[in-house]
Structure formats: structure tokens, C-alpha cells
mmCIF file of C-alpha atoms in Angstrom:
data_model
loop_
_atom_site.group_PDB
_atom_site.id
_atom_site.type_symbol
_atom_site.label_atom_id
_atom_site.label_comp_id
_atom_site.label_asym_id
_atom_site.label_seq_id
_atom_site.Cartn_x
_atom_site.Cartn_y
_atom_site.Cartn_z
ATOM 1 C CA UNK C 377 -9.658 -23.065 -21.073
ATOM 2 C CA UNK C 378 -9.910 -19.349 -21.287
ATOM 3 C CA UNK C 379 -9.832 -17.211 -18.042
ATOM 4 C CA UNK C 380 -11.643 -13.944 -17.722
ATOM 5 C CA UNK C 381 -10.711 -12.012 -14.576
ATOM 6 C CA UNK C 382 -13.458 -9.479 -13.977
ATOM 7 C CA UNK C 383 -11.667 -7.565 -11.232
ATOM 8 C CA UNK C 384 -14.085 -4.912 -10.409
ATOM 9 C CA UNK C 385 -14.469 -2.045 -9.545
ATOM 10 C CA UNK C 386 -16.673 -1.693 -6.604
ATOM 11 C CA UNK C 387 -19.860 0.281 -6.777
ATOM 12 C CA UNK C 388 -20.144 -0.534 -10.421
ATOM 13 C CA UNK C 389 -23.366 -2.960 -10.224
ATOM 14 C CA UNK C 390 -20.892 -5.793 -9.434
ATOM 15 C CA UNK C 391 -23.444 -7.427 -6.934
ATOM 16 C CA UNK C 392 -26.098 -7.408 -9.539
ATOM 17 C CA UNK C 393 -23.750 -9.002 -12.097
ATOM 18 C CA UNK C 394 -22.771 -11.684 -9.683
ATOM 19 C CA UNK C 395 -26.292 -12.493 -8.715
ATOM 20 C CA UNK C 396 -27.146 -12.768 -12.473
ATOM 21 C CA UNK C 397 -24.242 -15.037 -13.078
ATOM 22 C CA UNK C 398 -25.093 -17.276 -10.115
ATOM 23 C CA UNK C 399 -28.795 -17.548 -10.885
ATOM 24 C CA UNK C 400 -27.872 -18.521 -14.552
ATOM 25 C CA UNK C 401 -25.062 -20.930 -13.653
ATOM 26 C CA UNK C 402 -26.789 -23.907 -15.071
ATOM 27 C CA UNK C 403 -27.445 -22.254 -18.413
ATOM 28 C CA UNK C 404 -23.875 -20.999 -18.665
ATOM 29 C CA UNK C 405 -22.410 -24.436 -17.655
ATOM 30 C CA UNK C 406 -24.375 -25.997 -20.463
ATOM 31 C CA UNK C 407 -22.297 -23.828 -22.917
ATOM 32 C CA UNK C 408 -18.985 -24.769 -21.323
ATOM 33 C CA UNK C 409 -18.782 -21.391 -18.982
ATOM 34 C CA UNK C 410 -18.094 -21.771 -15.441
ATOM 35 C CA UNK C 411 -18.200 -18.875 -12.909
ATOM 36 C CA UNK C 412 -15.972 -18.268 -9.787
ATOM 37 C CA UNK C 413 -17.643 -15.470 -7.869
ATOM 38 C CA UNK C 414 -17.414 -14.055 -4.386
ATOM 39 C CA UNK C 415 -19.402 -17.004 -3.113
ATOM 40 C CA UNK C 416 -16.221 -18.959 -3.867
ATOM 41 C CA UNK C 417 -13.372 -16.697 -3.990
ATOM 42 C CA UNK C 418 -14.035 -15.303 -0.413
ATOM 43 C CA UNK C 419 -14.664 -18.655 1.183
ATOM 44 C CA UNK C 420 -10.987 -19.943 1.208
ATOM 45 C CA UNK C 421 -10.087 -20.110 -2.562
ATOM 46 C CA UNK C 422 -7.843 -16.783 -2.466
ATOM 47 C CA UNK C 423 -7.109 -17.191 1.218
ATOM 48 C CA UNK C 424 -3.487 -16.015 1.746
ATOM 49 C CA UNK C 425 -2.972 -14.997 -1.770
ATOM 50 C CA UNK C 426 -3.639 -11.275 -1.638
ATOM 51 C CA UNK C 427 -2.695 -8.554 0.997
ATOM 52 C CA UNK C 428 -5.386 -7.915 3.443
ATOM 53 C CA UNK C 429 -5.987 -4.317 4.846
ATOM 54 C CA UNK C 430 -3.306 -3.230 7.091
ATOM 55 C CA UNK C 431 -0.769 -5.967 5.871
ATOM 56 C CA UNK C 432 1.922 -5.264 3.601
ATOM 57 C CA UNK C 433 2.005 -8.812 2.170
ATOM 58 C CA UNK C 434 0.594 -12.193 3.028
ATOM 59 C CA UNK C 435 2.761 -14.778 4.727
ATOM 60 C CA UNK C 436 4.995 -16.727 2.217
ATOM 61 C CA UNK C 437 3.671 -20.094 3.397
ATOM 62 C CA UNK C 438 0.101 -18.940 3.071
ATOM 63 C CA UNK C 439 0.693 -17.615 -0.331
ATOM 64 C CA UNK C 440 2.293 -20.826 -1.655
ATOM 65 C CA UNK C 441 -0.764 -22.812 -0.239
ATOM 66 C CA UNK C 442 -3.052 -20.413 -2.193
ATOM 67 C CA UNK C 443 -1.163 -20.750 -5.374
ATOM 68 C CA UNK C 444 -1.527 -24.492 -5.067
ATOM 69 C CA UNK C 445 -5.100 -24.300 -4.290
ATOM 70 C CA UNK C 446 -6.005 -22.181 -7.143
ATOM 71 C CA UNK C 447 -3.904 -24.163 -9.688
ATOM 72 C CA UNK C 448 -5.513 -27.524 -8.408
ATOM 73 C CA UNK C 449 -8.982 -25.975 -8.986
ATOM 74 C CA UNK C 450 -7.994 -24.739 -12.379
ATOM 75 C CA UNK C 451 -6.775 -28.144 -13.411
ATOM 76 C CA UNK C 452 -10.007 -29.818 -12.163
ATOM 77 C CA UNK C 453 -12.126 -27.260 -14.155
ATOM 78 C CA UNK C 454 -10.121 -27.870 -17.351
ATOM 79 C CA UNK C 455 -10.356 -31.721 -16.915
ATOM 80 C CA UNK C 456 -14.075 -31.281 -16.465
ATOM 81 C CA UNK C 457 -14.418 -29.682 -20.031
ATOM 82 C CA UNK C 458 -14.771 -26.104 -19.007
ATOM 83 C CA UNK C 459 -13.952 -23.966 -22.044
ATOM 84 C CA UNK C 460 -14.323 -20.574 -20.381
ATOM 85 C CA UNK C 461 -13.900 -19.688 -16.661
ATOM 86 C CA UNK C 462 -15.129 -16.154 -15.355
ATOM 87 C CA UNK C 463 -13.578 -15.112 -12.181
ATOM 88 C CA UNK C 464 -15.421 -12.060 -10.877
ATOM 89 C CA UNK C 465 -14.769 -10.335 -7.640
ATOM 90 C CA UNK C 466 -13.999 -6.610 -6.879
ATOM 91 C CA UNK C 467 -12.037 -7.651 -4.061
ATOM 92 C CA UNK C 468 -9.228 -8.694 -6.278
ATOM 93 C CA UNK C 469 -8.464 -4.941 -6.732
ATOM 94 C CA UNK C 470 -8.605 -4.035 -3.137
ATOM 95 C CA UNK C 471 -11.255 -2.620 -0.818
ATOM 96 C CA UNK C 472 -13.512 0.342 -0.627
ATOM 97 C CA UNK C 473 -12.322 0.723 3.058
ATOM 98 C CA UNK C 474 -8.738 1.138 1.948
ATOM 99 C CA UNK C 475 -9.823 3.564 -0.858
ATOM 100 C CA UNK C 476 -11.532 6.027 1.626
ATOM 101 C CA UNK C 477 -8.697 5.695 4.183
ATOM 102 C CA UNK C 478 -6.061 6.499 1.529
ATOM 103 C CA UNK C 479 -8.070 8.918 -0.417
ATOM 104 C CA UNK C 480 -7.143 7.251 -3.631
ATOM 105 C CA UNK C 481 -8.293 4.648 -6.213
ATOM 106 C CA UNK C 482 -6.950 1.164 -5.452
ATOM 107 C CA UNK C 483 -3.449 2.000 -4.178
ATOM 108 C CA UNK C 484 -1.110 -0.996 -4.320
ATOM 109 C CA UNK C 485 -2.981 -2.574 -6.941
ATOM 110 C CA UNK C 486 0.036 -3.703 -8.941
ATOM 111 C CA UNK C 487 1.168 -6.099 -6.446
ATOM 112 C CA UNK C 488 -2.048 -7.757 -5.987
ATOM 113 C CA UNK C 489 -2.532 -8.412 -9.731
ATOM 114 C CA UNK C 490 0.977 -9.614 -10.035
ATOM 115 C CA UNK C 491 0.086 -12.326 -7.543
ATOM 116 C CA UNK C 492 -3.068 -12.957 -9.393
ATOM 117 C CA UNK C 493 -1.248 -13.357 -12.654
ATOM 118 C CA UNK C 494 1.136 -15.891 -11.164
ATOM 119 C CA UNK C 495 -1.852 -17.911 -9.902
ATOM 120 C CA UNK C 496 -3.417 -18.026 -13.423
ATOM 121 C CA UNK C 497 -0.044 -18.311 -15.373
ATOM 122 C CA UNK C 498 -0.356 -20.560 -18.162
ATOM 123 C CA UNK C 499 -3.931 -20.095 -19.087
ATOM 124 C CA UNK C 500 -5.126 -17.587 -21.808
ATOM 125 C CA UNK C 501 -6.345 -14.769 -19.654
ATOM 126 C CA UNK C 502 -8.119 -11.454 -20.277
ATOM 127 C CA UNK C 503 -8.779 -8.821 -17.489
ATOM 128 C CA UNK C 504 -11.822 -6.732 -17.377
ATOM 129 C CA UNK C 505 -12.479 -3.670 -15.307
ATOM 130 C CA UNK C 506 -15.620 -1.773 -14.982
ATOM 131 C CA UNK C 507 -15.182 1.922 -13.953
ATOM 132 C CA UNK C 508 -17.454 4.823 -13.107
ATOM 133 C CA UNK C 509 -17.401 8.517 -13.093
ATOM 134 C CA UNK C 510 -15.272 9.574 -10.021
ATOM 135 C CA UNK C 511 -17.911 12.076 -8.705
ATOM 136 C CA UNK C 512 -20.567 9.417 -8.697
ATOM 137 C CA UNK C 513 -18.175 6.703 -7.416
ATOM 138 C CA UNK C 514 -16.825 8.609 -4.461
ATOM 139 C CA UNK C 515 -20.230 9.844 -3.662
ATOM 140 C CA UNK C 516 -21.457 6.165 -3.582
ATOM 141 C CA UNK C 517 -18.287 5.174 -1.568
ATOM 142 C CA UNK C 518 -19.030 7.779 1.050
ATOM 143 C CA UNK C 519 -22.707 6.646 1.363
ATOM 144 C CA UNK C 520 -21.438 3.191 1.791
ATOM 145 C CA UNK C 521 -19.289 4.259 4.606
ATOM 146 C CA UNK C 522 -22.283 6.016 6.355
ATOM 147 C CA UNK C 523 -24.417 2.896 6.430
ATOM 148 C CA UNK C 524 -21.359 1.247 8.065
ATOM 149 C CA UNK C 525 -20.917 3.749 10.781
ATOM 150 C CA UNK C 526 -18.168 5.860 9.369
ATOM 151 C CA UNK C 527 -20.269 9.194 9.599
ATOM 152 C CA UNK C 528 -20.232 12.157 7.703
ATOM 153 C CA UNK C 529 -17.138 13.178 5.601
ATOM 154 C CA UNK C 530 -15.440 16.434 6.506
ATOM 155 C CA UNK C 531 -14.505 19.274 4.099
ATOM 156 C CA UNK C 532 -10.871 18.053 4.222
ATOM 157 C CA UNK C 533 -11.728 14.680 3.055
ATOM 158 C CA UNK C 534 -13.881 15.918 0.284
ATOM 159 C CA UNK C 535 -11.174 18.231 -0.917
ATOM 160 C CA UNK C 536 -8.677 15.405 -0.780
ATOM 161 C CA UNK C 537 -10.947 13.091 -2.873
ATOM 162 C CA UNK C 538 -11.720 15.856 -5.463
ATOM 163 C CA UNK C 539 -8.111 16.911 -5.849
ATOM 164 C CA UNK C 540 -6.647 13.350 -5.898
ATOM 165 C CA UNK C 541 -3.934 12.917 -8.665
ATOM 166 C CA UNK C 542 -4.903 9.185 -9.208
ATOM 167 C CA UNK C 543 -7.366 8.712 -11.882
ATOM 168 C CA UNK C 544 -8.772 5.657 -13.576
ATOM 169 C CA UNK C 545 -6.104 5.966 -16.295
ATOM 170 C CA UNK C 546 -3.533 5.521 -13.652
ATOM 171 C CA UNK C 547 -5.395 2.441 -12.398
ATOM 172 C CA UNK C 548 -5.627 0.983 -15.782
ATOM 173 C CA UNK C 549 -1.887 1.642 -16.659
ATOM 174 C CA UNK C 550 -0.942 -0.140 -13.360
ATOM 175 C CA UNK C 551 -3.059 -3.147 -14.417
ATOM 176 C CA UNK C 552 -1.235 -3.178 -17.669
ATOM 177 C CA UNK C 553 2.122 -2.885 -16.035
ATOM 178 C CA UNK C 554 1.351 -5.839 -13.598
ATOM 179 C CA UNK C 555 -0.003 -7.970 -16.296
ATOM 180 C CA UNK C 556 1.771 -6.839 -19.405
ATOM 181 C CA UNK C 557 0.786 -9.599 -21.793
ATOM 182 C CA UNK C 558 -2.828 -9.890 -20.784
ATOM 183 C CA UNK C 559 -5.535 -8.137 -22.753
ATOM 184 C CA UNK C 560 -7.304 -5.398 -20.702
ATOM 185 C CA UNK C 561 -10.922 -4.489 -21.417
ATOM 186 C CA UNK C 562 -12.834 -1.617 -19.860
ATOM 187 C CA UNK C 563 -16.625 -1.426 -19.529
ATOM 188 C CA UNK C 564 -17.905 1.995 -18.407
ATOM 189 C CA UNK C 565 -20.725 1.781 -15.646
ATOM 190 C CA UNK C 566 -22.665 4.604 -17.535
ATOM 191 C CA UNK C 567 -23.137 2.039 -20.469
ATOM 192 C CA UNK C 568 -23.305 -1.364 -18.695
ATOM 193 C CA UNK C 569 -24.587 -0.616 -15.234
ATOM 194 C CA UNK C 570 -27.623 -2.527 -14.405
ATOM 195 C CA UNK C 571 -27.459 -4.548 -17.723
ATOM 196 C CA UNK C 572 -25.708 -7.848 -16.611
ATOM 197 C CA UNK C 573 -26.595 -9.515 -19.890
ATOM 198 C CA UNK C 574 -24.866 -6.847 -21.742
ATOM 199 C CA UNK C 575 -21.825 -7.121 -19.629
ATOM 200 C CA UNK C 576 -21.625 -10.782 -20.156
ATOM 201 C CA UNK C 577 -21.952 -10.426 -23.839
ATOM 202 C CA UNK C 578 -19.397 -7.826 -24.026
ATOM 203 C CA UNK C 579 -16.739 -9.805 -21.969
ATOM 204 C CA UNK C 580 -17.543 -13.248 -23.382
ATOM 205 C CA UNK C 581 -18.896 -13.012 -26.857
ATOM 206 C CA UNK C 582 -21.959 -15.218 -27.331
ATOM 207 C CA UNK C 583 -25.583 -15.408 -26.533
ATOM 208 C CA UNK C 584 -26.209 -14.263 -22.841
ATOM 209 C CA UNK C 585 -29.140 -15.306 -20.819
ATOM 210 C CA UNK C 586 -31.841 -12.765 -20.274
ATOM 211 C CA UNK C 587 -33.319 -14.411 -17.156
ATOM 212 C CA UNK C 588 -32.778 -12.425 -14.020
ATOM 213 C CA UNK C 589 -31.196 -9.549 -15.868
ATOM 214 C CA UNK C 590 -33.339 -6.673 -14.383
ATOM 215 C CA UNK C 591 -32.881 -7.606 -10.588
ATOM 216 C CA UNK C 592 -31.129 -4.642 -9.111
ATOM 217 C CA UNK C 593 -29.268 -5.427 -6.049
ATOM 218 C CA UNK C 594 -27.255 -3.383 -3.478
ATOM 219 C CA UNK C 595 -28.111 -0.071 -4.876
ATOM 220 C CA UNK C 596 -26.563 3.117 -3.351
ATOM 221 C CA UNK C 597 -28.649 4.262 -0.457
ATOM 222 C CA UNK C 598 -30.652 7.517 -1.078
ATOM 223 C CA UNK C 599 -31.024 10.527 1.097
ATOM 224 C CA UNK C 600 -33.875 9.155 3.179
ATOM 225 C CA UNK C 601 -31.990 6.086 4.123
ATOM 226 C CA UNK C 602 -28.884 8.092 4.855
ATOM 227 C CA UNK C 603 -30.878 10.387 7.343
ATOM 228 C CA UNK C 604 -32.116 7.358 9.040
ATOM 229 C CA UNK C 605 -28.594 6.134 9.639
ATOM 230 C CA UNK C 606 -27.148 9.454 10.698
ATOM 231 C CA UNK C 607 -29.911 10.376 13.166
ATOM 232 C CA UNK C 608 -29.250 13.971 14.280
ATOM 233 C CA UNK C 609 -26.407 14.404 11.899
ATOM 234 C CA UNK C 610 -28.767 13.686 9.064
ATOM 235 C CA UNK C 611 -29.944 17.426 9.252
ATOM 236 C CA UNK C 612 -26.812 18.226 7.432
ATOM 237 C CA UNK C 613 -27.879 16.391 4.240
ATOM 238 C CA UNK C 614 -29.865 18.082 1.571
ATOM 239 C CA UNK C 615 -33.496 17.672 1.370
ATOM 240 C CA UNK C 616 -35.233 15.462 -1.044
ATOM 241 C CA UNK C 617 -35.264 11.898 -1.918
ATOM 242 C CA UNK C 618 -32.683 11.501 -4.609
ATOM 243 C CA UNK C 619 -29.089 10.427 -4.431
ATOM 244 C CA UNK C 620 -26.509 12.246 -2.340
ATOM 245 C CA UNK C 621 -23.855 14.384 -3.895
ATOM 246 C CA UNK C 622 -21.466 15.598 -1.293
ATOM 247 C CA UNK C 623 -19.113 17.535 -3.523
ATOM 248 C CA UNK C 624 -19.426 21.206 -4.235
ATOM 249 C CA UNK C 625 -20.214 22.192 -8.040
ATOM 250 C CA UNK C 626 -16.540 22.886 -8.567
ATOM 251 C CA UNK C 627 -15.303 19.791 -7.132
ATOM 252 C CA UNK C 628 -17.787 17.705 -9.014
ATOM 253 C CA UNK C 629 -16.813 19.517 -12.226
ATOM 254 C CA UNK C 630 -13.159 18.836 -11.628
ATOM 255 C CA UNK C 631 -13.786 15.084 -11.090
ATOM 256 C CA UNK C 632 -15.932 14.794 -14.229
ATOM 257 C CA UNK C 633 -13.446 16.574 -16.423
ATOM 258 C CA UNK C 634 -10.915 13.926 -15.089
ATOM 259 C CA UNK C 635 -13.186 11.265 -16.263
ATOM 260 C CA UNK C 636 -13.759 12.879 -19.519
ATOM 261 C CA UNK C 637 -10.060 12.907 -20.144
ATOM 262 C CA UNK C 638 -9.767 9.148 -19.228
ATOM 263 C CA UNK C 639 -12.590 8.249 -21.521
ATOM 264 C CA UNK C 640 -11.174 10.296 -24.414
ATOM 265 C CA UNK C 641 -7.920 8.478 -23.768
ATOM 266 C CA UNK C 642 -9.650 5.054 -23.832
ATOM 267 C CA UNK C 643 -11.591 6.041 -26.974
ATOM 268 C CA UNK C 644 -8.279 6.862 -28.651
ATOM 269 C CA UNK C 645 -6.894 3.435 -27.969
ATOM 270 C CA UNK C 646 -5.824 3.591 -24.221
ATOM 271 C CA UNK C 647 -2.133 3.992 -25.245
ATOM 272 C CA UNK C 648 -2.275 0.451 -26.486
ATOM 273 C CA UNK C 649 -2.804 -1.088 -23.132
ATOM 274 C CA UNK C 650 -6.592 -1.007 -22.616
ATOM 275 C CA UNK C 651 -9.588 -1.559 -24.941
ATOM 276 C CA UNK C 652 -12.942 0.162 -24.411
ATOM 277 C CA UNK C 653 -15.852 -2.294 -24.682
ATOM 278 C CA UNK C 654 -18.715 -1.627 -27.239
ATOM 279 C CA UNK C 655 -22.252 -1.927 -26.337
ATOM 280 C CA UNK C 656 -23.315 -5.104 -27.978
ATOM 281 C CA UNK C 657 -26.823 -3.839 -28.500
ATOM 282 C CA UNK C 658 -25.660 -0.909 -30.554
ATOM 283 C CA UNK C 659 -25.546 -1.443 -34.204
ATOM 284 C CA UNK C 660 -22.164 -0.084 -35.704
ATOM 285 C CA UNK C 661 -22.263 2.616 -38.569
ATOM 286 C CA UNK C 662 -21.659 1.473 -42.071
ATOM 287 C CA UNK C 663 -19.136 3.013 -44.384
ATOM 288 C CA UNK C 664 -21.010 6.330 -44.464
ATOM 289 C CA UNK C 665 -21.489 7.427 -40.929
ATOM 290 C CA UNK C 666 -24.178 9.964 -40.029
ATOM 291 C CA UNK C 667 -23.313 13.589 -40.184
ATOM 292 C CA UNK C 668 -24.781 15.483 -37.307
ATOM 293 C CA UNK C 669 -25.528 19.215 -37.616
ATOM 294 C CA UNK C 670 -22.644 21.143 -36.145
ATOM 295 C CA UNK C 671 -23.626 24.517 -37.174
ATOM 296 C CA UNK C 672 -26.867 26.559 -37.460
ATOM 297 C CA UNK C 673 -28.755 26.828 -40.590
ATOM 298 C CA UNK C 674 -30.008 24.339 -43.220
ATOM 299 C CA UNK C 675 -28.188 21.711 -45.101
ATOM 300 C CA UNK C 676 -27.593 22.244 -48.845
ATOM 301 C CA UNK C 677 -30.407 20.965 -51.002
ATOM 302 C CA UNK C 678 -32.492 19.984 -48.027
ATOM 303 C CA UNK C 679 -36.320 19.978 -48.798
ATOM 304 C CA UNK C 680 -38.801 20.421 -45.989
ATOM 305 C CA UNK C 681 -42.213 20.454 -47.669
ATOM 306 C CA UNK C 682 -41.085 23.054 -50.119
ATOM 307 C CA UNK C 683 -41.782 23.224 -53.987
ATOM 308 C CA UNK C 684 -39.182 24.327 -56.459
ATOM 309 C CA UNK C 685 -40.065 27.837 -57.561
ATOM 310 C CA UNK C 686 -41.280 28.478 -61.137
ATOM 311 C CA UNK C 687 -39.170 30.108 -63.662
#
């Protein structure tokens, strides 16, 4: 039985993906694929295994019971003939609340994944991470905080988030260190966000159901909704009805530059520890790739409704 650990991240259309998997569970089970989503992992299955907010580590006896519980469920799935098990929950990486409190991406991730690796040890396993441009990710995280009563972020917090030294590359390298023998696949949100059937086809090759593939859930609240939540403080938000971008142009540019560096690193092989997923709907080029125009002027021997001159 193959295990696919889809560990996150938050705010990368994970709720849409979970709903898609849940509503197509009968079709997936008919192909030998079973899904453990948040409906199962957060209702006792992982209880005691991973550190919670404010706790350095779970109690040893609770962790032992969690390991036994997970291994028992794995054995039952294997005996039932399951060939592929997808475990999908961004809570495996940590929490958005902790990210905002600490001002960094999933601090302490290594310990969490080491415990997960121990629970799934003995099964062929692959880890999948969906990531998002940090300026968009942090803007969505701050909007998430507003609708949960955290209020507007101050200038100091925006500076701390824009100048954080922890990038997605650091997160992926920590995943690879915690699970050194487990393949790591990376899905960019900009390519796969809102396309759950493409996500499934990328992480589990084979035909993916198209039913319920365009039901967008838990989208980031836009400016009108944020104003309604903030009340009088909402006057500090920009006008319009689009998405909120709290960072200054310079801060946003710095975050996007960091993301470009991370994506270039992934496209170059990810240092041998991570592999960038390819859009399954894109047709790869053949032996002769296209040559885009990189300079001005016309190509040699290009004809554009022109006749050869006489003589």
C-alpha cells in the first residue's frame, strides 16, 4: 500500500481539495484509493501524536497510543485491499496561528514530520507540499486573522513578515531532513490552485474524477467582507472590492523576489531533495523546443506575405 502525505500548506486551496476528495470518495475507492482527510485526522486519529500550540511535545503515553492507533488503521486498510492511501491535512505542518505569532513559515516542522514518519514507517511513502507566493500567502493569513478577531496588523508585524529569513526553500529542506528517504513533491498554488483534479492527477498518476472539481470553498475574504468584520477600523483598508494587499510595494517586491529564487531552485532540481510537479494538462515539448523571440527584428528567412524580388 502506497502512502501519500499531502501535508499542506494552508491557504493553498486545501479545503477545496479535501471537499473534492470527500465527494468523490466512492469513485476513488473503486480504483483502490482511500483518503484520510481532516474529517478523520482531526477527530481522534492523530490525537497525541503532534505537538499542539503552546506545547513543546505531546505526552509520551499519548504519543504511544497515537502511534498504535495509526498503525492499526493502516493495517486494516491494507487488509481491505487499499492500494493507495492519501493522507491530506495542512495541520500536519503546523497552524496558521503559530505562523502569525512567530512571524515565520512553520517553525518546528522537523519534529512534527519526524513523528509522522515514525507513524507511517514501513510503507512506501511520498510527501506532497503545496506552496504559494509569500506576499499572497501572508496577505491571506492576515485576512484569516481578521475574520477571527485578531485585528489589523501593525507596521512592525508587516516589516517582520516581509523581512523574515525563512523561505519556502528552508521549509522544504527541513522536510527533506526530517524524512530523508521519502520523495518530496512540490505543487505551486499558482498552477494547481482551484484545480483539485489536476492536483490529484499530479500526486497520484491516473485518471482523476472531474465531478465537483469547480466548487471553490473557503476563499480568502475580500475587502468588503474585511471592512464588515473590522467595523470602524475598516476605514484603514483600501477602497475597492478586490483582495487586500497589506504590504508596501517594496515589501511585496522583496517577498516575490524570494519566491522567484525558491522556484528557480526547484526548477533546477531542488538540490536533489524536492521535485517540482508538472501540470498534467500541459503537453511537453518534443526534441525541438520552441524558440521564442528574445531580440527585436525579424527571424532569418521569415516570410510575411512577401514575394521574392525579381532579378
